[in-house]
XYZ file of C-alpha atoms in Angstrom:
117
model
C -32.602 -26.248 -9.133
C -31.396 -23.586 -6.968
C -34.595 -23.587 -5.127
C -34.987 -22.293 -1.248
C -35.522 -24.710 1.292
C -39.090 -25.318 2.063
C -40.666 -26.520 5.413
C -42.709 -29.428 5.421
C -44.533 -31.586 8.619
C -44.577 -34.775 8.096
C -48.612 -36.396 7.994
C -47.388 -39.799 8.905
C -44.546 -41.954 10.120
C -41.786 -43.035 7.843
C -39.541 -45.194 9.633
C -36.456 -46.653 7.530
C -35.290 -50.033 7.920
C -31.843 -50.057 9.528
C -29.403 -50.503 6.108
C -26.429 -49.470 4.927
C -27.296 -46.164 2.248
C -25.483 -46.723 -0.933
C -23.199 -43.684 -2.273
C -22.153 -43.171 -5.536
C -19.750 -40.506 -6.410
C -20.035 -38.534 -9.696
C -18.143 -40.269 -12.381
C -18.605 -43.874 -11.324
C -19.835 -46.239 -14.043
C -23.435 -48.050 -13.336
C -25.021 -50.912 -14.952
C -28.705 -49.640 -15.415
C -31.762 -51.846 -15.181
C -35.239 -50.959 -14.993
C -37.501 -47.967 -14.441
C -39.263 -47.745 -10.987
C -42.862 -48.066 -11.930
C -44.099 -46.433 -8.566
C -41.678 -43.539 -8.618
C -41.580 -42.149 -12.606
C -38.150 -40.469 -12.810
C -36.541 -43.315 -10.719
C -34.468 -45.808 -12.438
C -32.844 -49.084 -10.802
C -28.913 -49.129 -11.006
C -26.200 -51.183 -9.708
C -23.267 -49.670 -8.128
C -19.681 -51.144 -8.974
C -19.612 -52.775 -5.419
C -22.512 -54.778 -6.536
C -25.382 -53.055 -4.464
C -28.285 -51.658 -6.136
C -30.408 -48.642 -5.575
C -33.314 -46.547 -7.320
C -31.567 -43.056 -8.429
C -32.848 -40.309 -10.239
C -32.617 -40.772 -14.028
C -31.690 -37.041 -14.422
C -28.261 -37.781 -12.534
C -27.266 -40.484 -15.331
C -25.630 -39.669 -18.601
C -26.187 -42.764 -20.688
C -23.249 -44.912 -22.132
C -24.841 -47.641 -23.672
C -28.045 -49.893 -23.352
C -27.523 -50.989 -20.048
C -24.833 -48.810 -18.813
C -24.399 -45.196 -17.523
C -21.943 -42.866 -15.509
C -23.317 -40.926 -12.634
C -23.184 -36.881 -13.397
C -23.448 -35.806 -9.844
C -23.091 -37.387 -6.509
C -26.006 -39.431 -5.344
C -26.664 -40.400 -1.718
C -29.270 -43.055 -1.121
C -29.834 -42.303 2.901
C -33.404 -42.559 3.558
C -34.783 -39.989 6.620
C -37.235 -41.435 9.160
C -39.683 -39.021 10.210
C -42.694 -39.103 12.346
C -45.818 -37.716 12.041
C -45.530 -33.961 13.075
C -41.891 -33.779 12.526
C -40.908 -30.276 10.903
C -38.333 -31.071 8.118
C -36.763 -28.695 5.547
C -36.712 -29.839 2.049
C -33.599 -28.725 0.347
C -34.313 -30.320 -2.839
C -36.975 -32.173 -4.658
C -36.493 -34.762 -7.183
C -39.351 -36.888 -9.177
C -41.449 -36.830 -5.889
C -38.885 -37.357 -3.192
C -37.514 -34.586 -1.159
C -33.871 -34.265 0.198
C -34.751 -33.351 3.757
C -32.983 -32.186 6.853
C -34.617 -32.695 10.176
C -34.389 -30.685 13.599
C -31.426 -32.642 14.590
C -29.458 -31.791 11.338
C -29.863 -35.300 9.694
C -30.407 -35.562 6.051
C -32.154 -37.900 3.646
C -35.173 -38.583 1.175
C -38.434 -38.536 2.285
C -41.460 -39.525 -0.184
C -43.283 -36.150 -1.190
C -46.659 -37.615 -0.154
C -45.876 -37.990 3.407
C -45.238 -34.069 3.273
C -47.625 -31.328 4.154
C -47.596 -27.743 4.797
C -45.654 -26.851 7.915
């Protein structure tokens, strides 16, 4: 997807609880778990360090019933937004947008929180 960035305005607060976001490099093997029932197209994986996250299923190349190789680097950082914040969506994947805010911070925001700019 070589989509052009799109501007959106957050229609509600989305405050991320401070946590260590997981980053999985391309080529890393992961253990594949259950698909996300709330967000079709996302699946739970466990990284080599034992931490889990949801990742777009399209990023995975299955190597076995519960094993896959990550085809492209995945950054699990979520981006906090406040109602009225403007963000640029750099790409959209299965209902989530990878956004950049006015401070240059980037992360995932669920699409239902984004309205027209």
